[in-house]
PDB file of C-alpha atoms and ligand atoms in Angstrom:
ATOM      1  CA  MET L   1       3.403   4.746  -0.610  1.00  0.00           C
ATOM      2  CA  VAL L   2       3.077   4.393   3.084  1.00  0.00           C
ATOM      3  CA  ARG L   3       5.727   5.413   5.599  1.00  0.00           C
ATOM      4  CA  GLN L   4       6.183   3.797   8.939  1.00  0.00           C
ATOM      5  CA  GLY L   5       9.032   5.237  10.890  1.00  0.00           C
ATOM      6  CA  GLU L   6      12.122   4.625   8.904  1.00  0.00           C
ATOM      7  CA  ARG L   7      10.494   2.238   6.491  1.00  0.00           C
ATOM      8  CA  VAL L   8       8.515   3.033   3.314  1.00  0.00           C
ATOM      9  CA  TYR L   9       6.339   0.669   1.394  1.00  0.00           C
ATOM     10  CA  GLY L  10       5.233   1.211  -2.218  1.00  0.00           C
ATOM     11  CA  TYR L  11       2.310  -0.391  -4.097  1.00  0.00           C
ATOM     12  CA  VAL L  12       0.511   0.195  -7.290  1.00  0.00           C
ATOM     13  CA  ASN L  13      -2.810   1.938  -6.623  1.00  0.00           C
ATOM     14  CA  ARG L  14      -4.873  -0.963  -7.911  1.00  0.00           C
ATOM     15  CA  CYS L  15      -6.957  -3.424  -5.850  1.00  0.00           C
ATOM     16  CA  PRO L  16      -6.356  -7.068  -6.827  1.00  0.00           C
ATOM     17  CA  HIS L  17     -10.193  -7.614  -6.604  1.00  0.00           C
ATOM     18  CA  THR L  18     -11.371  -5.509  -9.474  1.00  0.00           C
ATOM     19  CA  GLY L  19      -8.454  -3.309 -10.388  1.00  0.00           C
ATOM     20  CA  ALA L  20     -10.070  -0.229  -8.907  1.00  0.00           C
ATOM     21  CA  PRO L  21      -8.004   2.474  -7.263  1.00  0.00           C
ATOM     22  CA  LEU L  22      -7.625   1.896  -3.474  1.00  0.00           C
ATOM     23  CA  ASP L  23      -7.872   5.462  -2.099  1.00  0.00           C
ATOM     24  CA  TRP L  24     -11.075   6.622  -0.627  1.00  0.00           C
ATOM     25  CA  MET L  25     -10.101  10.243  -1.004  1.00  0.00           C
ATOM     26  CA  PRO L  26      -7.040  11.560  -3.061  1.00  0.00           C
ATOM     27  CA  ASP L  27      -3.909  10.263  -1.360  1.00  0.00           C
ATOM     28  CA  GLN L  28      -5.855   8.606   1.539  1.00  0.00           C
ATOM     29  CA  PHE L  29      -5.117   4.890   1.737  1.00  0.00           C
ATOM     30  CA  LEU L  30      -5.303   3.832   5.340  1.00  0.00           C
ATOM     31  CA  ASP L  31      -8.081   2.775   7.521  1.00  0.00           C
ATOM     32  CA  ALA L  32      -9.280   4.857  10.511  1.00  0.00           C
ATOM     33  CA  GLU L  33      -6.740   3.223  12.871  1.00  0.00           C
ATOM     34  CA  GLY L  34      -3.851   3.647  10.347  1.00  0.00           C
ATOM     35  CA  GLU L  35      -3.139  -0.095  10.644  1.00  0.00           C
ATOM     36  CA  TYR L  36      -4.042  -1.299   7.118  1.00  0.00           C
ATOM     37  CA  ILE L  37      -4.294  -0.090   3.560  1.00  0.00           C
ATOM     38  CA  ILE L  38      -8.013  -0.136   2.872  1.00  0.00           C
ATOM     39  CA  CYS L  39      -9.722  -0.418  -0.504  1.00  0.00           C
ATOM     40  CA  ALA L  40     -12.418   2.204  -0.975  1.00  0.00           C
ATOM     41  CA  VAL L  41     -14.655   0.022  -3.078  1.00  0.00           C
ATOM     42  CA  HIS L  42     -15.344  -3.152  -0.994  1.00  0.00           C
ATOM     43  CA  GLY L  43     -13.297  -2.409   2.162  1.00  0.00           C
ATOM     44  CA  ALA L  44     -10.576  -5.033   1.668  1.00  0.00           C
ATOM     45  CA  LEU L  45      -7.764  -4.612   4.220  1.00  0.00           C
ATOM     46  CA  PHE L  46      -4.109  -5.045   3.250  1.00  0.00           C
ATOM     47  CA  GLU L  47      -1.076  -5.379   5.518  1.00  0.00           C
ATOM     48  CA  ILE L  48       1.112  -2.296   5.131  1.00  0.00           C
ATOM     49  CA  ASP L  49       4.351  -4.174   5.144  1.00  0.00           C
ATOM     50  CA  SER L  50       3.440  -7.044   2.798  1.00  0.00           C
ATOM     51  CA  GLY L  51       0.518  -5.822   0.765  1.00  0.00           C
ATOM     52  CA  ARG L  52      -1.293  -9.025   1.545  1.00  0.00           C
ATOM     53  CA  CYS L  53      -5.056  -8.813   1.866  1.00  0.00           C
ATOM     54  CA  VAL L  54      -6.179 -10.059   5.284  1.00  0.00           C
ATOM     55  CA  TYR L  55      -9.933  -9.158   5.024  1.00  0.00           C
ATOM     56  CA  GLY L  56     -12.423  -8.735   2.202  1.00  0.00           C
ATOM     57  CA  PRO L  57     -13.203 -10.371  -1.117  1.00  0.00           C
ATOM     58  CA  CYS L  58      -9.557 -10.907  -2.167  1.00  0.00           C
ATOM     59  CA  VAL L  59      -8.073 -12.481   0.930  1.00  0.00           C
ATOM     60  CA  ASN L  60      -4.483 -13.640   0.406  1.00  0.00           C
ATOM     61  CA  SER L  61      -4.181 -11.634  -2.798  1.00  0.00           C
ATOM     62  CA  VAL L  62      -1.345  -9.113  -2.710  1.00  0.00           C
ATOM     63  CA  LEU L  63      -0.913  -5.578  -3.939  1.00  0.00           C
ATOM     64  CA  GLU L  64       1.680  -5.108  -6.668  1.00  0.00           C
ATOM     65  CA  ALA L  65       4.759  -3.856  -4.822  1.00  0.00           C
ATOM     66  CA  ILE L  66       6.938  -1.017  -5.970  1.00  0.00           C
ATOM     67  CA  PRO L  67      10.464  -1.268  -4.639  1.00  0.00           C
ATOM     68  CA  VAL L  68      11.356   1.867  -2.702  1.00  0.00           C
ATOM     69  CA  PHE L  69      13.430   2.817   0.198  1.00  0.00           C
ATOM     70  CA  LEU L  70      14.259   5.877   2.314  1.00  0.00           C
ATOM     71  CA  LEU L  71      17.561   7.704   1.907  1.00  0.00           C
ATOM     72  CA  GLN L  72      18.071  10.917   3.847  1.00  0.00           C
ATOM     73  CA  GLU L  73      14.331  11.531   4.084  1.00  0.00           C
ATOM     74  CA  ARG L  74      13.872  11.006   0.395  1.00  0.00           C
ATOM     75  CA  VAL L  75      11.968   8.165  -1.159  1.00  0.00           C
ATOM     76  CA  ILE L  76      14.172   6.364  -3.704  1.00  0.00           C
ATOM     77  CA  LEU L  77      12.682   4.222  -6.407  1.00  0.00           C
ATOM     78  CA  ASP L  78      14.752   0.974  -6.541  1.00  0.00           C
ATOM     79  CA  TRP L  79      13.663   0.000 -10.092  1.00  0.00           C
ATOM     80  CA  PRO L  80      15.976  -2.097 -12.277  1.00  0.00           C
ATOM     81  CA  ASP L  81      16.998  -0.101 -15.427  1.00  0.00           C
TER      82      ASP L  81
HETATM   83  S1  FES H 101     -12.389  -3.466  -5.425  1.00  0.00           S
HETATM   84 FE1  FES H 101     -11.100  -3.527  -3.814  1.00  0.00          FE
HETATM   85  S2  FES H 101     -12.074  -4.871  -2.453  1.00  0.00           S
HETATM   86 FE2  FES H 101     -13.324  -4.926  -4.132  1.00  0.00          FE
END
């Protein structure tokens, strides 16, 4: 999950390129500037708000989204059933 202000975005920790985990250290998912989610394996960059890959070997692939929202500083999973 990545929080930006009052928004939170959730994605499965799996790169669409090979299925590898994205984090380069435990719970570290963003690039140095904090602008993109970065894959630790081949450096693909994903937009935080859409999960779409904008750079790397899987351009235009998307991370699998997990529907979440913030409610009184808590992250709520908005999963059907
Ligand atoms: S495994 Fe993520 S970019 Fe290759």
